[in-house]
Coordinates of C-alpha atoms and ligand atoms in Angstrom, one line a residue:
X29 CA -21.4 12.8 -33.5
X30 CA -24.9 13.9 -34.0
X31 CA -26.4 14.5 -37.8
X32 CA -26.7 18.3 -36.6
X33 CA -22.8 18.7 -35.5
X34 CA -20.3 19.0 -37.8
X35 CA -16.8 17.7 -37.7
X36 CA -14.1 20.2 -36.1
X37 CA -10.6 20.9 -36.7
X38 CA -9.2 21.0 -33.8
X39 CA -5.6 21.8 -33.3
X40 CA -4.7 21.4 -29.0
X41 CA -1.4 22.8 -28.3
X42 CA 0.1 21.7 -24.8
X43 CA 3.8 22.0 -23.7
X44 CA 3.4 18.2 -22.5
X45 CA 1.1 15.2 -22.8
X46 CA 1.4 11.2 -22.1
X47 CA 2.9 9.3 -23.9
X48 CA 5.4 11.7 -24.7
X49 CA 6.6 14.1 -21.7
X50 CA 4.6 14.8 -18.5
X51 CA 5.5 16.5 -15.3
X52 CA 1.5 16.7 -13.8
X53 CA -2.0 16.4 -14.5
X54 CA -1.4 18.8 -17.9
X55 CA -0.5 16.0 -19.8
X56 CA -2.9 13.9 -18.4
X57 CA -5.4 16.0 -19.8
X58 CA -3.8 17.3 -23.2
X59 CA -3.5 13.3 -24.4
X60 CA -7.2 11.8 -23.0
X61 CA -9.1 15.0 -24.3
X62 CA -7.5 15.0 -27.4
X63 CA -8.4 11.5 -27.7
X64 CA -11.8 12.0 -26.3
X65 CA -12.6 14.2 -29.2
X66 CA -11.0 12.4 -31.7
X67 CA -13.7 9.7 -30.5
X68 CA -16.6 12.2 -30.4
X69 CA -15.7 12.0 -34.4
X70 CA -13.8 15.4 -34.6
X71 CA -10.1 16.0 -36.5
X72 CA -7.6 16.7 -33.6
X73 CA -4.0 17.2 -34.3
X74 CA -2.2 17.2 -30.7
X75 CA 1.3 19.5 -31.3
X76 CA 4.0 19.4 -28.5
X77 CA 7.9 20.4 -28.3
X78 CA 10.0 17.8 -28.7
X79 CA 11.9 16.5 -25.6
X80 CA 13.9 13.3 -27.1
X81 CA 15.6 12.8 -23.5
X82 CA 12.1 12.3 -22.0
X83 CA 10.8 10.4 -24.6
X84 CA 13.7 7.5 -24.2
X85 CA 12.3 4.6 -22.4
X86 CA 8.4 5.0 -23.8
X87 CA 8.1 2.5 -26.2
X88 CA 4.8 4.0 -27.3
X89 CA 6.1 7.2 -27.7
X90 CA 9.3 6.0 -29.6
X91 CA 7.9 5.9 -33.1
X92 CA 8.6 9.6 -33.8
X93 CA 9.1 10.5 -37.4
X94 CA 10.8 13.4 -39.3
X95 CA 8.6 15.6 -41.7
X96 CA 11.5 17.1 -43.7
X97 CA 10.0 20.4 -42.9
X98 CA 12.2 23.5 -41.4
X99 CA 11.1 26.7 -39.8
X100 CA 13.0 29.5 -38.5
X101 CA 12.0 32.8 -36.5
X102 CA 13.8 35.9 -35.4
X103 CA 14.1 35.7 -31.7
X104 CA 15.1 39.2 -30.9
X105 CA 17.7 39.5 -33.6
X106 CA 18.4 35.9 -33.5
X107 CA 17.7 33.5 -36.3
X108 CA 16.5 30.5 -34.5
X109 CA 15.5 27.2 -37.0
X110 CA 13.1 23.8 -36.1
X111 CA 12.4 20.9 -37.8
X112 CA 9.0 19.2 -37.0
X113 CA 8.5 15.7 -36.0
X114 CA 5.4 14.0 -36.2
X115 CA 4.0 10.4 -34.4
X116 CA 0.6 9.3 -33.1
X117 CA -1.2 9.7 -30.2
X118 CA -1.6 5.4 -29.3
X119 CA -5.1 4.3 -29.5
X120 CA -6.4 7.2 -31.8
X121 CA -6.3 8.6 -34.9
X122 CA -4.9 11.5 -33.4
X123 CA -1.9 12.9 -35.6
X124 CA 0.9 14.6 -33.2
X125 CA 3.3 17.2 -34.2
X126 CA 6.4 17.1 -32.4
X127 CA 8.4 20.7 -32.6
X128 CA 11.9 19.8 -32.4
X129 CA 14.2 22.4 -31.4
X130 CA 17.3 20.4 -29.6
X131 CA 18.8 23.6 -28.1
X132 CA 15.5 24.8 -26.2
X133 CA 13.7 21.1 -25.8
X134 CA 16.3 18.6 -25.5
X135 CA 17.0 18.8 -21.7
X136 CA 16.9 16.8 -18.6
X137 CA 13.7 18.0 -17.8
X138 CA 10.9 20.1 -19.0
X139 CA 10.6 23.6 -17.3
X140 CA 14.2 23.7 -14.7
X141 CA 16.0 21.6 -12.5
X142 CA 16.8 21.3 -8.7
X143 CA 18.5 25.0 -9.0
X144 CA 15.1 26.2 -10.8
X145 CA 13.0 27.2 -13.7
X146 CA 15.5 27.5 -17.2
X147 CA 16.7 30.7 -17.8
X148 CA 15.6 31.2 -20.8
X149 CA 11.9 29.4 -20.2
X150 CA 10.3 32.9 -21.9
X151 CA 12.2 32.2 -25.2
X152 CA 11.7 28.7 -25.2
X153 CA 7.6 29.4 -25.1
X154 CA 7.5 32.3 -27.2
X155 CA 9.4 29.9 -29.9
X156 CA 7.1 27.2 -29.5
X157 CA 3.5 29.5 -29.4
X158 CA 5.0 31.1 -32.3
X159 CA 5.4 28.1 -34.4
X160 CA 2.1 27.2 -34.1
X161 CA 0.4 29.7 -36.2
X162 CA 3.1 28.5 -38.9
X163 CA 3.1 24.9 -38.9
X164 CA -0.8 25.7 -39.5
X165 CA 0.3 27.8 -42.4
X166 CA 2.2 25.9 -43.9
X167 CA 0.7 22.3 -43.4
X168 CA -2.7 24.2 -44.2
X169 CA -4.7 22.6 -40.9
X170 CA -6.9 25.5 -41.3
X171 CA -8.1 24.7 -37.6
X172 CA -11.7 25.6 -36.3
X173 CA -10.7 25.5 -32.8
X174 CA -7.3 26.5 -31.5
X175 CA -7.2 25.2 -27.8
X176 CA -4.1 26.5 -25.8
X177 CA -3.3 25.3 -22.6
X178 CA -1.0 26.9 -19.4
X179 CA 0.9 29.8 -19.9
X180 CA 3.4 28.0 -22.1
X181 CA 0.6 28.5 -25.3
X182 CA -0.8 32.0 -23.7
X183 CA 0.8 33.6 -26.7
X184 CA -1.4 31.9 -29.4
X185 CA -4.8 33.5 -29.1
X186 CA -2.7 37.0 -29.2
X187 CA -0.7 36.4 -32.2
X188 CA -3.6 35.2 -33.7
X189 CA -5.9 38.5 -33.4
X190 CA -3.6 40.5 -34.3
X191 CA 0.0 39.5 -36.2
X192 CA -2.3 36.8 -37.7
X193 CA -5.5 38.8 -37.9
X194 CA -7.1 38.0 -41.5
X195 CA -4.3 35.1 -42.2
X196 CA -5.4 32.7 -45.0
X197 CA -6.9 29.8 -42.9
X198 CA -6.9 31.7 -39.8
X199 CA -9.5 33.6 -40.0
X200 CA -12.3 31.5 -38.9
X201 CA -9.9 30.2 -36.3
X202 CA -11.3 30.7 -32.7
X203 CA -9.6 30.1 -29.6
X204 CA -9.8 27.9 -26.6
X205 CA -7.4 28.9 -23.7
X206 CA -7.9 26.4 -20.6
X207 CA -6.3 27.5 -17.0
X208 CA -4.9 24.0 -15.4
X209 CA -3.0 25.7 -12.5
X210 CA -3.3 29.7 -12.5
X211 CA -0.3 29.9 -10.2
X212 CA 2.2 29.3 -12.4
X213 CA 1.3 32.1 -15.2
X214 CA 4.7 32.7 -16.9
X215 CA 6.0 36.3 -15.6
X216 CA 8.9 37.8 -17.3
X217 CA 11.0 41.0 -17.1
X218 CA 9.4 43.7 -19.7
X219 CA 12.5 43.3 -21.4
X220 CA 11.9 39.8 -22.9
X221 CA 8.8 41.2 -24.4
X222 CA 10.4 41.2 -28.4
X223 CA 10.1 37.8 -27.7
X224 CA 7.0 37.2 -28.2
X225 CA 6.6 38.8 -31.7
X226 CA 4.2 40.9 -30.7
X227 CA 3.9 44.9 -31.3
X228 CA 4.6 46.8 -28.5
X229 CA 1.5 48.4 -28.0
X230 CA -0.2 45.4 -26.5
X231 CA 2.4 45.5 -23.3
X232 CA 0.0 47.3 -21.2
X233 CA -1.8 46.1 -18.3
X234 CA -5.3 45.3 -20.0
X235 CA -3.3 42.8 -22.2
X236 CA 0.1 41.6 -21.8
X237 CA 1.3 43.3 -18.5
X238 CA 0.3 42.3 -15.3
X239 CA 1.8 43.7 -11.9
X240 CA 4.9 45.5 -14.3
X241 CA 6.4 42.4 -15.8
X242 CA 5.1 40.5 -19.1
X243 CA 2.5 37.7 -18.1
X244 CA 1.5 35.3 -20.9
X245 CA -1.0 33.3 -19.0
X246 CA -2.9 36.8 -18.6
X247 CA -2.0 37.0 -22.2
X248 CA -4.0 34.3 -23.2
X249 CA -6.5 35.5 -21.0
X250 CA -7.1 38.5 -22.5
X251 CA -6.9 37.4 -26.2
X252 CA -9.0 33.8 -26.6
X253 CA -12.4 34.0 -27.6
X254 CA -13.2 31.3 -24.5
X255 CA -12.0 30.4 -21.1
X256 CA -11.9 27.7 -19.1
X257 CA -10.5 25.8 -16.1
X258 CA -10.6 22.8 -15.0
X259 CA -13.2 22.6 -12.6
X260 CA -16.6 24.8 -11.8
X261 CA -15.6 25.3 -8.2
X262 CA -11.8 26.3 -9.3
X263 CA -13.7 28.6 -12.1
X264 CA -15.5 30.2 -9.0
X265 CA -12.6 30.2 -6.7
X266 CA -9.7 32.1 -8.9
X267 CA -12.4 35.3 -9.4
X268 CA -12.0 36.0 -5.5
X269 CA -8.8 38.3 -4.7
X270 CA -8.3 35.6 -2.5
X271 CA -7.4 32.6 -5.0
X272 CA -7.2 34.7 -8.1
X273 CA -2.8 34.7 -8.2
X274 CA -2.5 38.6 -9.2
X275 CA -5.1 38.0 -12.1
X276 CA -8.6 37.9 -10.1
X277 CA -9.4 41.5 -12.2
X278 CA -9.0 39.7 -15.8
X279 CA -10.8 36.6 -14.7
X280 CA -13.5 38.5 -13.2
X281 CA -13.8 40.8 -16.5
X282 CA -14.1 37.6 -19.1
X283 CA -16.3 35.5 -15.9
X284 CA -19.0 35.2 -18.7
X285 CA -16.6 33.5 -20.9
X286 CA -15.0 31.3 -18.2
X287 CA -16.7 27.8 -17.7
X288 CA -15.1 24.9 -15.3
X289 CA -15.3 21.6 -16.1
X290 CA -13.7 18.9 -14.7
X291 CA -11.3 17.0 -16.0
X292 CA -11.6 12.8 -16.8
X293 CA -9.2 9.8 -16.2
X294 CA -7.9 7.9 -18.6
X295 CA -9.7 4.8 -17.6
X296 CA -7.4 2.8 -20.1
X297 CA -4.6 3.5 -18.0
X298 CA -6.1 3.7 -14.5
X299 CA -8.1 0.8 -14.5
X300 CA -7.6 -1.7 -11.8
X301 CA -9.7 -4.4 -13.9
X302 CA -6.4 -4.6 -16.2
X303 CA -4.0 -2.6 -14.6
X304 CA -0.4 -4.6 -15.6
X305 CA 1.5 -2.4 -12.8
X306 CA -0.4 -3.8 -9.5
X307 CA 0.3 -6.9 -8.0
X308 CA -3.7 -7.9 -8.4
X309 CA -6.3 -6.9 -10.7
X310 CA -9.9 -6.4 -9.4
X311 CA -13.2 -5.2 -10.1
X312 CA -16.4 -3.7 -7.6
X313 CA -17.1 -7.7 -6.8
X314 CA -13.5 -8.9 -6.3
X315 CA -12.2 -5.8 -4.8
X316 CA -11.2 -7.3 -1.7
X317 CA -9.2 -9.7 -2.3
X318 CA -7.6 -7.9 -5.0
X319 CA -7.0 -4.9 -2.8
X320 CA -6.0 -6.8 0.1
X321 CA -3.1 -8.3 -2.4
X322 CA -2.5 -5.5 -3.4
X323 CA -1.8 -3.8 -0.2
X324 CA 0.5 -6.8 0.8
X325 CA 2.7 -6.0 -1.6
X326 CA 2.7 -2.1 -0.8
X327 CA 3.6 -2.9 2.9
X328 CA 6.3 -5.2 1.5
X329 CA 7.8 -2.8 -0.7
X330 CA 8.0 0.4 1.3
X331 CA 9.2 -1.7 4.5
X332 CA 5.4 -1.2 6.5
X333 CA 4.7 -3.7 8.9
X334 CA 2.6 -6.7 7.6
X335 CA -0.4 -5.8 8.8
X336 CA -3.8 -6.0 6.5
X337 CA -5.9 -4.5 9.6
X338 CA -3.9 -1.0 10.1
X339 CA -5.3 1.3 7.3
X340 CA -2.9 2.4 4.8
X341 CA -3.2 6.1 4.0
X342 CA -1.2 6.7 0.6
X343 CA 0.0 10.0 -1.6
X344 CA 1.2 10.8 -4.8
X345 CA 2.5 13.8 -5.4
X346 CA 4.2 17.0 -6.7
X347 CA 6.0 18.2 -3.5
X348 CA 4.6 21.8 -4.1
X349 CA 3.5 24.2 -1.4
X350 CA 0.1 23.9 -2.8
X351 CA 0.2 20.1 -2.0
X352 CA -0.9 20.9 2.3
X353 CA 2.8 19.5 2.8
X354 CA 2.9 21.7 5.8
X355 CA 0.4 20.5 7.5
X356 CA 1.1 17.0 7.1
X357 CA 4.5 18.0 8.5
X358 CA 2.9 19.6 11.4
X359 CA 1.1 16.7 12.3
X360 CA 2.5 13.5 11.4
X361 CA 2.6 11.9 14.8
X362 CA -1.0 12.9 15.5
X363 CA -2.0 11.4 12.2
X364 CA 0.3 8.0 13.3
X365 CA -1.9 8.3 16.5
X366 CA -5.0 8.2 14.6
X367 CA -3.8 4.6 13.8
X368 CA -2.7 4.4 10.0
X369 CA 0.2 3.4 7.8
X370 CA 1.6 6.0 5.5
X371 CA 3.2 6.0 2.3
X372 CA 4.4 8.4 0.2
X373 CA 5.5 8.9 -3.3
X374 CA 7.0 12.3 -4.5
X375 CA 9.2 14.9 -6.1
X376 CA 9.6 18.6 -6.2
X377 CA 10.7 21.2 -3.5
X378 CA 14.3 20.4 -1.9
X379 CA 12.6 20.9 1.6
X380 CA 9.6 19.1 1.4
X381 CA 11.5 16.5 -0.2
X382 CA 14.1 16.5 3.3
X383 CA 11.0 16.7 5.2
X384 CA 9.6 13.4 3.8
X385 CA 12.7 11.4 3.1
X386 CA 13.8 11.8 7.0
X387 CA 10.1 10.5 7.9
X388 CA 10.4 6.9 7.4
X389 CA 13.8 6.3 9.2
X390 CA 12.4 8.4 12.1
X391 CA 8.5 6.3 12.4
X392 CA 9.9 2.7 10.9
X393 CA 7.2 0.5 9.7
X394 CA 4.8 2.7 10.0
X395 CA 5.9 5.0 7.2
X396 CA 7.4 4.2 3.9
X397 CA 8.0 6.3 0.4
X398 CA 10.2 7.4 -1.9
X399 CA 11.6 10.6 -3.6
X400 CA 11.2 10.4 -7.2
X401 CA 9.0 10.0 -9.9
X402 CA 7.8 7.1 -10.5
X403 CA 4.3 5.5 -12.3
X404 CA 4.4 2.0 -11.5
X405 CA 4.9 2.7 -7.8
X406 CA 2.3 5.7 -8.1
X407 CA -0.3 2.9 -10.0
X408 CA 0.7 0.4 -6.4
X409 CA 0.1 3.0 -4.2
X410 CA -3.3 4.1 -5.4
X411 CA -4.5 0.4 -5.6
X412 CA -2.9 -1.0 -2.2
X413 CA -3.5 1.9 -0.2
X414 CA -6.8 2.4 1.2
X415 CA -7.2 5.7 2.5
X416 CA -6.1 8.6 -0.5
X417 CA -4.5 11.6 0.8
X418 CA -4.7 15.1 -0.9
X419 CA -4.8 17.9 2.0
X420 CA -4.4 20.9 -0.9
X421 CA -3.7 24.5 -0.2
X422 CA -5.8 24.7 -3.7
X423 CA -6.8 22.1 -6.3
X424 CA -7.6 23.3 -9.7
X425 CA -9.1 19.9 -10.1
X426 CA -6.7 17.1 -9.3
X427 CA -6.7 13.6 -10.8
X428 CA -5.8 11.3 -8.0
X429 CA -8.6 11.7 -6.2
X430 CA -10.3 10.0 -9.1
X431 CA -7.5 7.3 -9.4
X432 CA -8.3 6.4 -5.8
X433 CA -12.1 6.5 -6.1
X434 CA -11.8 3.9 -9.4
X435 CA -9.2 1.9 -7.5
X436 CA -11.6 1.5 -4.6
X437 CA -9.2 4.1 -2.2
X438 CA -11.1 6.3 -0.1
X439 CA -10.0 9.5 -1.0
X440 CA -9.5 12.4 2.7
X441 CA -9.4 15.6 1.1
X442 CA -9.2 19.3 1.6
X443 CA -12.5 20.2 -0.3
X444 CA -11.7 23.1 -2.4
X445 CA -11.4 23.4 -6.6
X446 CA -11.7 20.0 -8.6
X447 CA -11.4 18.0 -5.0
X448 CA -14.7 19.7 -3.9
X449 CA -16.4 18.8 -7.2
X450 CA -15.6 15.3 -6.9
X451 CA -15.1 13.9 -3.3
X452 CA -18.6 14.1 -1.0
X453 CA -17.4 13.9 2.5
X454 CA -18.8 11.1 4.7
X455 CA -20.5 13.2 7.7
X456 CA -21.5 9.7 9.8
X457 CA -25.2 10.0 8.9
X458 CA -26.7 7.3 7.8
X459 CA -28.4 9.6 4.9
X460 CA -25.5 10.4 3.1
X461 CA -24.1 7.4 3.0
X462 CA -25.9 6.3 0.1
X463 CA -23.4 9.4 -1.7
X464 CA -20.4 9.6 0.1
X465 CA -17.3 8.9 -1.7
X466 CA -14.8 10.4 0.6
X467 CA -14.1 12.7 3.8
X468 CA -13.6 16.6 3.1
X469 CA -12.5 19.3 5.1
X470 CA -12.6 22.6 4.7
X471 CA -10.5 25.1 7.0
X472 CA -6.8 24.5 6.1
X473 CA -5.2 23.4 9.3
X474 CA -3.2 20.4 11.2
X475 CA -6.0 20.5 13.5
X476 CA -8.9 19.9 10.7
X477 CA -6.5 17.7 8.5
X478 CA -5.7 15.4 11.4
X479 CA -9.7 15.1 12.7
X480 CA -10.5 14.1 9.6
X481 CA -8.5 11.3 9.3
X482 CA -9.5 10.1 12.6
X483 CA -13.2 10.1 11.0
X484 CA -11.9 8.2 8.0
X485 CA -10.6 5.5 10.6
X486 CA -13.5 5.3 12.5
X487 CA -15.6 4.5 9.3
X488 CA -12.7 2.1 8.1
X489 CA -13.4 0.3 11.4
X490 CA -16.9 0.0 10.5
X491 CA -16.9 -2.8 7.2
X492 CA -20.6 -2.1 6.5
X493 CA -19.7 1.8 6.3
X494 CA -16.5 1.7 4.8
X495 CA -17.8 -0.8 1.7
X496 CA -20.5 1.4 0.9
X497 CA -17.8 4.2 0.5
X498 CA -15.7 2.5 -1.6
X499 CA -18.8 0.8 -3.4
X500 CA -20.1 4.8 -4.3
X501 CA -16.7 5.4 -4.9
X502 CA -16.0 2.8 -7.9
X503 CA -19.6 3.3 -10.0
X504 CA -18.5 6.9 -10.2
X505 CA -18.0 8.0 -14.5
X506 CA -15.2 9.9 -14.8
X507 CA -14.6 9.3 -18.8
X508 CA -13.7 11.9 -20.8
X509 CA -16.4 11.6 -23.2
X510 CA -18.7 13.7 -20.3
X511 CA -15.3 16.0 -20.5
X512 CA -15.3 16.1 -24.3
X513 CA -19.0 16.5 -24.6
X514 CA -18.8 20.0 -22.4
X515 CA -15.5 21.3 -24.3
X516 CA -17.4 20.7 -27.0
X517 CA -20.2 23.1 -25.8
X518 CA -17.6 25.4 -25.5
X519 CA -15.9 25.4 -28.7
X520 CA -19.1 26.2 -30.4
X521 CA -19.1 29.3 -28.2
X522 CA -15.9 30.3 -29.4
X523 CA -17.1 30.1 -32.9
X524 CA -20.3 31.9 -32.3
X525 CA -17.9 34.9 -31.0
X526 CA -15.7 34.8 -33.9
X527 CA -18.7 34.8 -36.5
X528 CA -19.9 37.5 -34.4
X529 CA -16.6 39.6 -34.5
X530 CA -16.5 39.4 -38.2
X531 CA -20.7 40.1 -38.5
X532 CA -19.5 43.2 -36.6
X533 CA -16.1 43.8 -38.5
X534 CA -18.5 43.8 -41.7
X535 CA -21.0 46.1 -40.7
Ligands
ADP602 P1 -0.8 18.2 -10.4 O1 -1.2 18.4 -11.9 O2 -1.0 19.5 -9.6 O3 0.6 17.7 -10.2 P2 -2.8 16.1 -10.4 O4 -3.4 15.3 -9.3 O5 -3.8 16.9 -11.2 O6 -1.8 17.1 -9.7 O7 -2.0 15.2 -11.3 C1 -0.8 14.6 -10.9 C2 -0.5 13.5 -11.9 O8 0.9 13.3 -11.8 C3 -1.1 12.2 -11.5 O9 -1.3 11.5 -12.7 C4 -0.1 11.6 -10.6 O10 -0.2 10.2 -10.5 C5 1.2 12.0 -11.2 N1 2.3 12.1 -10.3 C6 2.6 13.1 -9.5 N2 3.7 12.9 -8.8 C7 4.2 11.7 -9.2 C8 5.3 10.9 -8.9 N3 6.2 11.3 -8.0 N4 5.4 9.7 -9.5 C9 4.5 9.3 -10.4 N5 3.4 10.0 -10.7 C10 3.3 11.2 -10.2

């Protein structure tokens, strides 16, 4: 931290983050930027709801402590109590609240189950966001920054202009509400609206109503003092009609206040220098040997031939429609043509998750993967594979892609959102080779998806080409400290407005 910065408070409120519960690239981000700033010198406090079933079998996220202290809200007419639990975030001084309310958060899984989203997913949120200005209360955190992520925390920047407006230790509070995926935005009938302890007045459609029903991403939208997603291209992207889910008009009204940056690794976990998950550890120099172990082992494991010469294309995934699952089903016997290997690692939708687990009886040896979530398998994949596949619909920013350029896996990507920002397609002239990490495309189709696979096995064919790819790949920096440093930037923005807004209230 520089002499002329001072030290934040920062409170990040996410409904998941590693160690302690993750379903995708949210808690990816929640734990490493939290940590990042805690490194960049600055007070974070990380608070989560408490989900002991998910927590059972992470020894690092075991140590979990009561604080003795209760709260309790009236959910619609309901008296509805907590106790908060508090650990650390490993490697950091970052102090974790843990909101444990067994009835809403101690479940099989976070959001629904194979028959779909909970029920009663509005309540649980609304709960949770409405703890938060609370637990500040009463543990007098007296945060500079509140930073609320996903629709789960859209609440917070709300409750805090107005039920909180002028709240002892609030009210130099500014907030910080980052888009990860705008399509899942948290729409509810009007009638859960007392919910959210919120006056009535704000249900209208520049606030908390979108499209007739109550939208708390749009919510937080409308209420934080800054915006931001989680790459510039995806920041670009969701102000067209086009990409914008239903909420292109609020984006485009706040676009001054909406900055993209894109998210880091955490190159702690995903490094394949110390990796403990993959059969071989390597660096830039020994890459190939430690690859080519590596990929052994994959072949082995998911029943491929034993072959080190046939490139291995691999994917790790949420099987989502937003994941190009359909066109990978449209064409996996051109793509076998073009000459690869495929595995595949994922859970989600019940038909893409037919679709896939038929594929490798019906192409044996030459496909292999599994249904299921699974990290050590998704850590092989990403270091034995050689070719990356992420064919997306959209990408808001997408972390395997960076995985696979630090594990020396060329990543073939649909260039759009994060995947745009980071991957620059190999076009077979010799003057971009000395950038290239990867092979883009652009049109979403079978046809475009399957040609550019082909081009990613022609340059694998080619050693001298293909080294360089993966050479550009590996020296890229994706550390979260670049991340932290531009949150940063924005947080001081925040601020600026809320001094601002009180300038103004006083005049
Ligand atoms: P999204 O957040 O849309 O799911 P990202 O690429 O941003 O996509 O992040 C996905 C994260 O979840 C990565 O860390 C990836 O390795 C992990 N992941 C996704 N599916 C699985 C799975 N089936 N098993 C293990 N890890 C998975």
């Amino acid at each position: 931290m520089s002499g002329a910065e001072r030290r934040l408070r920062i409170v990040m409120v996410a409904s998941e983050a590693v160690p302690f519960s993750k379903t995708g690239g949210l808690a990816d981000v929640s734990g490493s930027l939290s940590r990042a700033l805690d490194r960049a010198g600055h007070d974070v406090v990380l608070i989560l709801p408490d989900y002991p079933a998910l927590r059972q079998g992470r020894s690092e996220a075991a140590i979990v402590n009561g604080t003795g202290l209760q709260f309790s809200l009236d959910m619609n007419g309901r008296a509805v109590t907590a106790g908060l639990n508090w650990a650390s975030l490993p490697d950091s001084q970052v102090r974790v609240l843990l909101v444990s309310q067994p009835e809403y958060f101690d479940r099989s899984h976070l959001y629904g189950d194979t028959s779909g989203s909970y029920f009663d997913n509005c309540e649980r949120f609304c709960f949770f966001s409405r703890l938060i200005p609370e637990i500040c209360r009463k543990l007098v955190l007296q945060p500079d920054i509140l930073h609320c992520n996903d629709w789960h925390t859209g609440l917070i920047p709300a409750l805090l202009n107005t039920v909180y407006a002028g709240t002892r230790g609030l009210e130099q509070t500014a907030s910080v509400m980052t888009i990860h995926n705008l399509a899942y935005q948290g729409q509810f009938q009007d009638y859960e609206f007392p919910l959210t302890g919120m006056p009535r007045r704000y249900y209208n459609m520049y606030q908390m109503e979108a499209w007739g029903h109550l939208n708390l991403l749009k919510t937080g939208l409308s209420f934080a003092d800054q915006l931001t997603t989680v790459s510039p291209s995806y920041a670009d992207e969701i102000c067209l009609p086009e990409n914008g889910c239903g909420l292109d008009g609020v984006l485009r009204h706040r676009q001054s206040d909406l900055v993209g940056i894109l998210n880091g690794i955490d190159e702690q976990i995903w490094d394949p220098a110390a990796d403990p998950m993959i059969s071989a550890n390597y660096t830039l120099s020994s890459r190939a040997s430690g690859k080519a172990t590596c990929k052994q082992k994959l072949q082995e494991v998911f029943g491929l031939d034993q072959d080190p010469t046939t490139p291995l294309l691999g994917m790790v995934t949420r099987l989502a429609d937003q994941k190009g699952l359909d066109l990978i089903a449209a064409g996996i016997e051109r793509i076998l043509a073009a000459g690869v290997q495929f595995v595949f690692l994922g859970t989600g939708d019940a038909r893409y998750e037919q679709l896939l687990s038929a594929l490798p009886r019906r192409f044996s040896g030459r496909i292999g993967g599994r249904i299921g979530f699974d990290e050590a398998a998704a850590h092989q994949i990403e270091a034995g594979s050689d070719m990356f596949l992420m064919p997306s619909r959209f990408e808001p920013c997408g972390l395997n892609q960076m995985y696979s350029l630090r594990y020396g896996t060329v990543p073939v990507v649909r260039g759009v959102g994060g995947l745009a920002d980071s991957v620059i397609d190999y076009d077979g002239q010799p003057g971009t080779l000395d950038r290239a990490t990867g092979f883009a495309f652009r049109e979403y189709s079978t046809d475009q998806l399957v040609q550019t696979i082909v081009r990613a096995v022609a340059s694998y064919r080619q050693p001298d080409v293909w080294s360089r790819l993966v050479d550009n790949g590996m020296r890229q920096d994706w550390s979260w400290d670049r991340s932290a440093a531009a949150y940063l930037q924005v947080y001081e923005r925040a601020l600026q407005s809320v001094s601002s807004r009180q300038q103004a209230g006083r005049s």
